[in-house]
GROMACS .gro file of C-alpha atoms in nm:
model
  341
    1MET     CA    1   0.036   0.021   0.015
    2LEU     CA    2   0.270   0.267   0.113
    3ARG     CA    3   0.564   0.117  -0.063
    4ARG     CA    4   0.629   0.466  -0.234
    5LEU     CA    5   0.625   0.578   0.161
    6GLY     CA    6   0.957   0.410   0.244
    7SER     CA    7   1.141   0.717   0.202
    8LEU     CA    8   0.972   0.827   0.560
    9CYS     CA    9   1.165   0.582   0.731
   10ALA     CA   10   1.450   0.846   0.807
   11ARG     CA   11   1.421   1.207   0.704
   12SER     CA   12   1.586   1.497   0.795
   13LEU     CA   13   1.699   1.572   1.163
   14GLY     CA   14   1.839   1.883   1.029
   15ALA     CA   15   2.101   1.983   0.746
   16ARG     CA   16   2.222   1.778   0.517
   17GLY     CA   17   2.518   1.572   0.613
   18GLY     CA   18   2.514   1.577   0.997
   19ALA     CA   19   2.245   1.476   1.271
   20ARG     CA   20   2.164   1.729   1.556
   21PRO     CA   21   1.872   1.692   1.791
   22ALA     CA   22   1.549   1.695   1.621
   23ALA     CA   23   1.395   2.088   1.614
   24GLY     CA   24   1.065   1.912   1.664
   25LEU     CA   25   1.149   1.728   1.982
   26ARG     CA   26   1.300   2.026   2.154
   27HIS     CA   27   1.086   2.056   2.419
   28LEU     CA   28   1.055   1.694   2.591
   29GLY     CA   29   0.967   1.818   2.972
   30ARG     CA   30   1.255   1.629   3.112
   31SER     CA   31   1.544   1.791   3.318
   32PRO     CA   32   1.880   1.856   3.151
   33ARG     CA   33   2.046   1.542   3.363
   34ARG     CA   34   1.982   1.292   3.056
   35ARG     CA   35   2.137   1.514   2.766
   36ALA     CA   36   2.453   1.499   2.989
   37SER     CA   37   2.491   1.065   2.920
   38ASP     CA   38   2.675   0.996   2.640
   39ALA     CA   39   2.545   0.663   2.698
   40PRO     CA   40   2.520   0.464   2.347
   41ARG     CA   41   2.145   0.486   2.215
   42ASN     CA   42   1.933   0.235   2.078
   43GLN     CA   43   1.986   0.107   1.701
   44PRO     CA   44   1.813  -0.082   1.482
   45PRO     CA   45   1.990  -0.407   1.377
   46SER     CA   46   2.176  -0.382   1.019
   47SER     CA   47   2.038  -0.679   0.792
   48GLU     CA   48   2.442  -0.685   0.662
   49VAL     CA   49   2.458  -0.834   0.993
   50VAL     CA   50   2.088  -0.982   1.131
   51ALA     CA   51   1.877  -1.120   0.873
   52ARG     CA   52   1.550  -0.908   0.887
   53PRO     CA   53   1.351  -1.229   0.948
   54VAL     CA   54   1.543  -1.270   1.245
   55GLY     CA   55   1.430  -1.175   1.591
   56VAL     CA   56   1.108  -1.076   1.829
   57CYS     CA   57   0.852  -0.844   1.604
   58SER     CA   58   0.895  -0.514   1.748
   59MET     CA   59   0.905  -0.185   1.577
   60MET     CA   60   1.228  -0.158   1.365
   61ARG     CA   61   1.359  -0.446   1.547
   62LEU     CA   62   1.436  -0.177   1.835
   63PRO     CA   63   1.456  -0.313   2.190
   64LEU     CA   64   1.151  -0.353   2.375
   65GLN     CA   65   1.137  -0.201   2.716
   66ALA     CA   66   0.839  -0.205   3.001
   67SER     CA   67   0.907   0.154   3.097
   68PRO     CA   68   0.961   0.507   2.927
   69GLN     CA   69   1.216   0.637   3.154
   70GLY     CA   70   1.511   0.724   2.999
   71LEU     CA   71   1.356   0.728   2.615
   72ASP     CA   72   1.310   1.070   2.438
   73ALA     CA   73   1.022   0.879   2.214
   74ALA     CA   74   0.863   0.528   2.210
   75PHE     CA   75   0.643   0.353   1.976
   76ILE     CA   76   0.345   0.211   2.119
   77GLY     CA   77   0.053   0.009   1.974
   78VAL     CA   78  -0.304   0.075   2.096
   79PRO     CA   79  -0.482  -0.242   1.902
   80LEU     CA   80  -0.822  -0.142   1.922
   81ASP     CA   81  -1.105  -0.113   1.662
   82ILE     CA   82  -1.450  -0.156   1.818
   83GLY     CA   83  -1.486   0.256   1.743
   84THR     CA   84  -1.509   0.201   1.375
   85SER     CA   85  -1.851   0.225   1.183
   86ASN     CA   86  -1.766   0.046   0.918
   87ARG     CA   87  -1.503  -0.223   0.835
   88PRO     CA   88  -1.277  -0.363   1.129
   89GLY     CA   89  -0.934  -0.473   1.165
   90ALA     CA   90  -0.738  -0.175   1.288
   91ARG     CA   91  -0.652  -0.388   1.592
   92PHE     CA   92  -0.401  -0.561   1.362
   93GLY     CA   93  -0.257  -0.247   1.271
   94PRO     CA   94  -0.001  -0.240   1.480
   95ARG     CA   95   0.130  -0.574   1.436
   96ARG     CA   96   0.114  -0.561   1.106
   97ILE     CA   97   0.317  -0.189   1.102
   98ARG     CA   98   0.563  -0.358   1.318
   99GLU     CA   99   0.590  -0.672   1.091
  100GLU     CA  100   0.668  -0.464   0.782
  101SER     CA  101   0.893  -0.174   0.968
  102VAL     CA  102   1.158  -0.431   0.912
  103MET     CA  103   1.275  -0.253   0.571
  104LEU     CA  104   1.302  -0.009   0.759
  105ARG     CA  105   1.675   0.155   0.779
  106THR     CA  106   1.828   0.371   1.035
  107THR     CA  107   1.925   0.678   0.800
  108ASN     CA  108   1.800   0.840   0.485
  109PRO     CA  109   2.110   0.929   0.255
  110SER     CA  110   1.889   1.216   0.069
  111THR     CA  111   1.847   1.401   0.378
  112GLY     CA  112   2.140   1.313   0.603
  113ALA     CA  113   1.899   1.212   0.865
  114LEU     CA  114   2.043   0.979   1.133
  115PRO     CA  115   1.803   0.999   1.402
  116PHE     CA  116   1.960   0.731   1.645
  117GLN     CA  117   2.229   0.933   1.687
  118SER     CA  118   2.054   1.189   1.834
  119LEU     CA  119   1.763   1.037   2.024
  120SER     CA  120   1.685   0.742   2.243
  121VAL     CA  121   1.414   0.515   2.115
  122ALA     CA  122   1.216   0.172   2.207
  123ASP     CA  123   0.927  -0.035   2.144
  124LEU     CA  124   0.705  -0.011   2.469
  125GLY     CA  125   0.480  -0.262   2.332
  126ASP     CA  126   0.085  -0.228   2.323
  127VAL     CA  127  -0.141  -0.100   2.550
  128ASN     CA  128  -0.370  -0.373   2.708
  129VAL     CA  129  -0.699  -0.298   2.580
  130ASN     CA  130  -1.061  -0.408   2.696
  131LEU     CA  131  -1.210  -0.522   2.338
  132TYR     CA  132  -1.545  -0.565   2.535
  133ASN     CA  133  -1.599  -0.214   2.641
  134LEU     CA  134  -1.508   0.101   2.443
  135GLN     CA  135  -1.471   0.332   2.780
  136ASP     CA  136  -1.274   0.100   2.952
  137SER     CA  137  -1.042   0.075   2.688
  138CYS     CA  138  -1.046   0.480   2.635
  139ARG     CA  139  -0.986   0.472   3.069
  140LEU     CA  140  -0.661   0.223   2.997
  141ILE     CA  141  -0.526   0.413   2.702
  142ARG     CA  142  -0.530   0.748   2.875
  143GLU     CA  143  -0.387   0.608   3.186
  144ALA     CA  144  -0.086   0.429   2.999
  145TYR     CA  145  -0.022   0.762   2.859
  146GLN     CA  146  -0.047   0.926   3.136
  147LYS     CA  147   0.286   0.746   3.286
  148ILE     CA  148   0.441   0.778   2.927
  149VAL     CA  149   0.433   1.126   2.894
  150ALA     CA  150   0.491   1.182   3.242
  151ALA     CA  151   0.817   1.056   3.193
  152GLY     CA  152   0.904   1.280   2.923
  153CYS     CA  153   0.891   1.018   2.628
  154ILE     CA  154   0.732   1.158   2.321
  155PRO     CA  155   0.453   0.872   2.205
  156LEU     CA  156   0.437   0.735   1.854
  157THR     CA  157   0.121   0.543   1.863
  158LEU     CA  158   0.085   0.297   1.610
  159GLY     CA  159  -0.330   0.260   1.559
  160GLY     CA  160  -0.598   0.132   1.609
  161ASP     CA  161  -0.875   0.331   1.479
  162HIS     CA  162  -0.941   0.720   1.559
  163THR     CA  163  -1.122   0.654   1.889
  164ILE     CA  164  -0.787   0.634   2.037
  165THR     CA  165  -0.681   0.969   1.989
  166TYR     CA  166  -0.926   1.081   2.229
  167PRO     CA  167  -0.767   0.937   2.552
  168ILE     CA  168  -0.378   1.009   2.416
  169LEU     CA  169  -0.532   1.380   2.401
  170GLN     CA  170  -0.648   1.380   2.746
  171ALA     CA  171  -0.286   1.270   2.838
  172MET     CA  172  -0.094   1.506   2.656
  173ALA     CA  173  -0.347   1.805   2.761
  174LYS     CA  174  -0.288   1.682   3.145
  175LYS     CA  175   0.071   1.735   3.097
  176HIS     CA  176   0.114   2.014   2.812
  177GLY     CA  177  -0.242   2.209   2.829
  178PRO     CA  178  -0.439   2.266   2.531
  179VAL     CA  179  -0.230   2.143   2.227
  180GLY     CA  180  -0.214   2.251   1.831
  181LEU     CA  181  -0.366   1.941   1.627
  182LEU     CA  182  -0.245   1.841   1.290
  183HIS     CA  183  -0.486   1.626   1.158
  184VAL     CA  184  -0.452   1.447   0.828
  185ASP     CA  185  -0.793   1.293   0.726
  186ALA     CA  186  -1.065   1.249   0.501
  187HIS     CA  187  -1.328   1.302   0.741
  188THR     CA  188  -1.327   1.572   1.030
  189ASP     CA  189  -1.440   1.322   1.292
  190THR     CA  190  -1.601   1.585   1.455
  191ALA     CA  191  -1.918   1.390   1.486
  192ASP     CA  192  -2.170   1.453   1.786
  193LYS     CA  193  -2.282   1.077   1.855
  194ALA     CA  194  -2.376   0.791   1.654
  195LEU     CA  195  -2.644   0.533   1.757
  196GLY     CA  196  -2.676   0.669   2.093
  197GLU     CA  197  -2.310   0.695   2.147
  198LYS     CA  198  -2.073   0.985   2.203
  199VAL     CA  199  -1.769   0.805   2.196
  200TYR     CA  200  -1.625   0.627   1.866
  201HIS     CA  201  -1.393   0.677   1.553
  202GLY     CA  202  -1.611   0.946   1.452
  203THR     CA  203  -1.621   1.166   1.739
  204PRO     CA  204  -1.287   1.185   1.893
  205PHE     CA  205  -1.212   1.561   1.792
  206ARG     CA  206  -1.564   1.703   1.927
  207ARG     CA  207  -1.493   1.510   2.294
  208CYS     CA  208  -1.147   1.694   2.297
  209VAL     CA  209  -1.331   2.048   2.215
  210ASP     CA  210  -1.637   1.984   2.465
  211GLU     CA  211  -1.291   1.910   2.720
  212GLY     CA  212  -1.069   2.205   2.631
  213LEU     CA  213  -0.796   1.968   2.502
  214LEU     CA  214  -0.727   2.117   2.217
  215ASP     CA  215  -0.637   2.519   2.124
  216CYS     CA  216  -0.844   2.556   1.859
  217LYS     CA  217  -0.701   2.841   1.663
  218ARG     CA  218  -0.419   2.581   1.603
  219VAL     CA  219  -0.605   2.307   1.454
  220VAL     CA  220  -0.568   2.250   1.064
  221GLN     CA  221  -0.715   1.906   0.927
  222ILE     CA  222  -0.592   1.854   0.599
  223GLY     CA  223  -0.747   1.615   0.358
  224ILE     CA  224  -1.108   1.618   0.424
  225ARG     CA  225  -1.398   1.486   0.151
  226GLY     CA  226  -1.634   1.260   0.068
  227SER     CA  227  -2.013   1.219   0.078
  228ALA     CA  228  -2.157   1.370   0.387
  229MET     CA  229  -2.572   1.396   0.553
  230THR     CA  230  -2.586   1.754   0.485
  231LEU     CA  231  -2.464   2.065   0.259
  232ASP     CA  232  -2.257   2.204   0.534
  233PRO     CA  233  -2.099   1.917   0.683
  234TYR     CA  234  -1.787   2.134   0.824
  235ARG     CA  235  -2.013   2.372   0.984
  236TYR     CA  236  -1.902   2.261   1.333
  237SER     CA  237  -1.517   2.259   1.248
  238TRP     CA  238  -1.557   2.612   1.095
  239SER     CA  239  -1.734   2.726   1.430
  240GLN     CA  240  -1.438   2.597   1.657
  241GLY     CA  241  -1.180   2.816   1.420
  242PHE     CA  242  -1.045   2.493   1.290
  243ARG     CA  243  -0.846   2.512   0.959
  244LEU     CA  244  -1.027   2.290   0.705
  245VAL     CA  245  -0.798   2.220   0.376
  246LEU     CA  246  -1.046   1.989   0.138
  247ALA     CA  247  -0.875   1.727  -0.031
  248GLU     CA  248  -1.018   1.895  -0.374
  249ASP     CA  249  -0.823   2.206  -0.300
  250CYS     CA  250  -0.503   2.001  -0.262
  251TRP     CA  251  -0.541   1.830  -0.607
  252MET     CA  252  -0.257   1.830  -0.844
  253LYS     CA  253  -0.071   2.095  -0.599
  254SER     CA  254   0.242   2.080  -0.395
  255LEU     CA  255   0.138   2.147   0.031
  256VAL     CA  256   0.501   2.290   0.076
  257PRO     CA  257   0.352   2.652   0.075
  258LEU     CA  258   0.045   2.520   0.272
  259MET     CA  259   0.301   2.361   0.541
  260GLY     CA  260   0.481   2.691   0.582
  261GLU     CA  261   0.155   2.867   0.642
  262VAL     CA  262   0.101   2.563   0.891
  263ARG     CA  263   0.449   2.582   1.054
  264GLN     CA  264   0.362   2.989   1.116
  265GLN     CA  265   0.011   2.901   1.284
  266MET     CA  266   0.147   2.646   1.487
  267GLY     CA  267   0.430   2.843   1.643
  268GLY     CA  268   0.670   2.683   1.915
  269LYS     CA  269   0.363   2.581   2.139
  270PRO     CA  270   0.306   2.205   2.175
  271VAL     CA  271   0.164   2.014   1.833
  272TYR     CA  272   0.017   1.647   1.825
  273ILE     CA  273  -0.015   1.497   1.484
  274SER     CA  274  -0.264   1.250   1.375
  275PHE     CA  275  -0.245   1.065   1.055
  276ASP     CA  276  -0.555   0.875   0.943
  277ILE     CA  277  -0.442   0.664   0.664
  278ASP     CA  278  -0.765   0.691   0.480
  279GLY     CA  279  -0.647   1.104   0.414
  280LEU     CA  280  -0.432   0.921   0.145
  281ASP     CA  281  -0.640   0.811  -0.164
  282PRO     CA  282  -0.752   0.402  -0.148
  283ALA     CA  283  -0.574   0.372  -0.467
  284TYR     CA  284  -0.240   0.420  -0.262
  285ALA     CA  285  -0.411   0.293   0.067
  286PRO     CA  286  -0.713   0.062   0.036
  287GLY     CA  287  -0.619  -0.096   0.362
  288THR     CA  288  -0.845   0.121   0.616
  289GLY     CA  289  -1.186   0.093   0.741
  290THR     CA  290  -1.375   0.381   0.551
  291PRO     CA  291  -1.187   0.503   0.212
  292GLU     CA  292  -1.312   0.799   0.022
  293ILE     CA  293  -1.165   0.841  -0.354
  294ALA     CA  294  -0.983   1.128  -0.481
  295GLY     CA  295  -0.766   1.157  -0.201
  296LEU     CA  296  -0.428   1.295  -0.109
  297THR     CA  297  -0.093   1.103  -0.277
  298PRO     CA  298   0.198   0.979  -0.117
  299SER     CA  299   0.416   1.262  -0.238
  300GLN     CA  300   0.158   1.508  -0.046
  301ALA     CA  301   0.208   1.302   0.271
  302LEU     CA  302   0.604   1.344   0.270
  303GLU     CA  303   0.540   1.719   0.179
  304ILE     CA  304   0.319   1.740   0.486
  305ILE     CA  305   0.520   1.529   0.727
  306ARG     CA  306   0.847   1.681   0.597
  307GLY     CA  307   0.656   2.023   0.672
  308CYS     CA  308   0.636   1.974   1.025
  309GLN     CA  309   1.001   2.004   1.098
  310GLY     CA  310   1.066   2.297   1.322
  311LEU     CA  311   0.754   2.206   1.519
  312ASN     CA  312   0.746   2.153   1.877
  313VAL     CA  313   0.596   1.784   1.828
  314VAL     CA  314   0.458   1.639   2.126
  315GLY     CA  315   0.275   1.309   2.027
  316CYS     CA  316   0.180   1.176   1.728
  317ASP     CA  317  -0.035   0.884   1.592
  318LEU     CA  318  -0.104   0.669   1.263
  319VAL     CA  319  -0.469   0.540   1.256
  320GLU     CA  320  -0.727   0.338   1.099
  321VAL     CA  321  -0.448   0.088   0.914
  322SER     CA  322  -0.669  -0.194   0.834
  323PRO     CA  323  -0.428  -0.513   0.702
  324PRO     CA  324  -0.709  -0.771   0.614
  325TYR     CA  325  -0.794  -0.500   0.338
  326ASP     CA  326  -0.474  -0.480   0.187
  327PRO     CA  327  -0.317  -0.806   0.258
  328SER     CA  328  -0.073  -0.832  -0.054
  329VAL     CA  329   0.145  -0.523  -0.001
  330LYS     CA  330   0.352  -0.335   0.255
  331LYS     CA  331   0.226  -0.105   0.519
  332ILE     CA  332   0.513   0.157   0.561
  333ASN     CA  333   0.460   0.390   0.871
  334LEU     CA  334   0.463   0.752   0.870
  335LEU     CA  335   0.556   0.780   1.243
  336LEU     CA  336   0.913   0.764   1.256
  337HIS     CA  337   0.928   1.066   1.051
  338THR     CA  338   0.800   1.272   1.340
  339LEU     CA  339   1.139   1.156   1.511
  340GLN     CA  340   1.332   1.395   1.287
  341THR     CA  341   1.073   1.688   1.239
   0.00000   0.00000   0.00000
């Protein structure tokens, strides 16, 4: 599906030819004591030394850790899909992303990125969600992420349906206060309720607004499209001050100028990135629960993620990857790039 996004595996930490601390991770919320340490950092093993099929299936074959202590950032899986409204399967997303991440290497020659020389990263495994109770799963996610962010570790989440972003942002806001949001998606996910339920994958950002978790003047939603139940489906987002960038306004364009505006809008305050894989056109990413035609291209996805360089990124997720609907091709995740922006 996202083979063409393989270049996301190692992007710019800074200028070509040398690694420096990532600008997007410059505010880690920890004391300077760790930065004084010259202890070796985790490195994904080279396929020239260790065969790719060898070892436990972790993200990029990084070490598995039980604790976020001492880490700058960590991959976490949230295998939950009981908040979906159409096709399930995103519970298998974290496992499949890890499986395919064996192809990711440590550097990007085109940008000079060397993230693992500057950052301590590991895989913290999965949140133990309750597949029989969505509200309880949200509690478990929120409590797990509160511990992660309290340790000064930036979470890089493998989803899971988009419901998971709601409890994650509850944990983020507890530490950082209301955060900015860069949201790439086919849908705004600002519905109020469905079938009488106020928490599911179509409502996370409405609930976040209700609870004051978002700095609404710093919310940007990109790639929005598809049919709707009314002629004004974006009224809620606009009324809250969100910036909506419809997919049709991205057709046949570079998104580099847009991301320049986004960086200016976000400023130096905390920003969370939430990337729903259905933001991409299903020609590139069919493995998702609610595909919509005429979406973003992989090159535009790269422009968006690269355009986050310099932002104060406090966390990110890739959600709605549903492997059963795309069994024949690779899933290359979008998350590692956040380490380098």
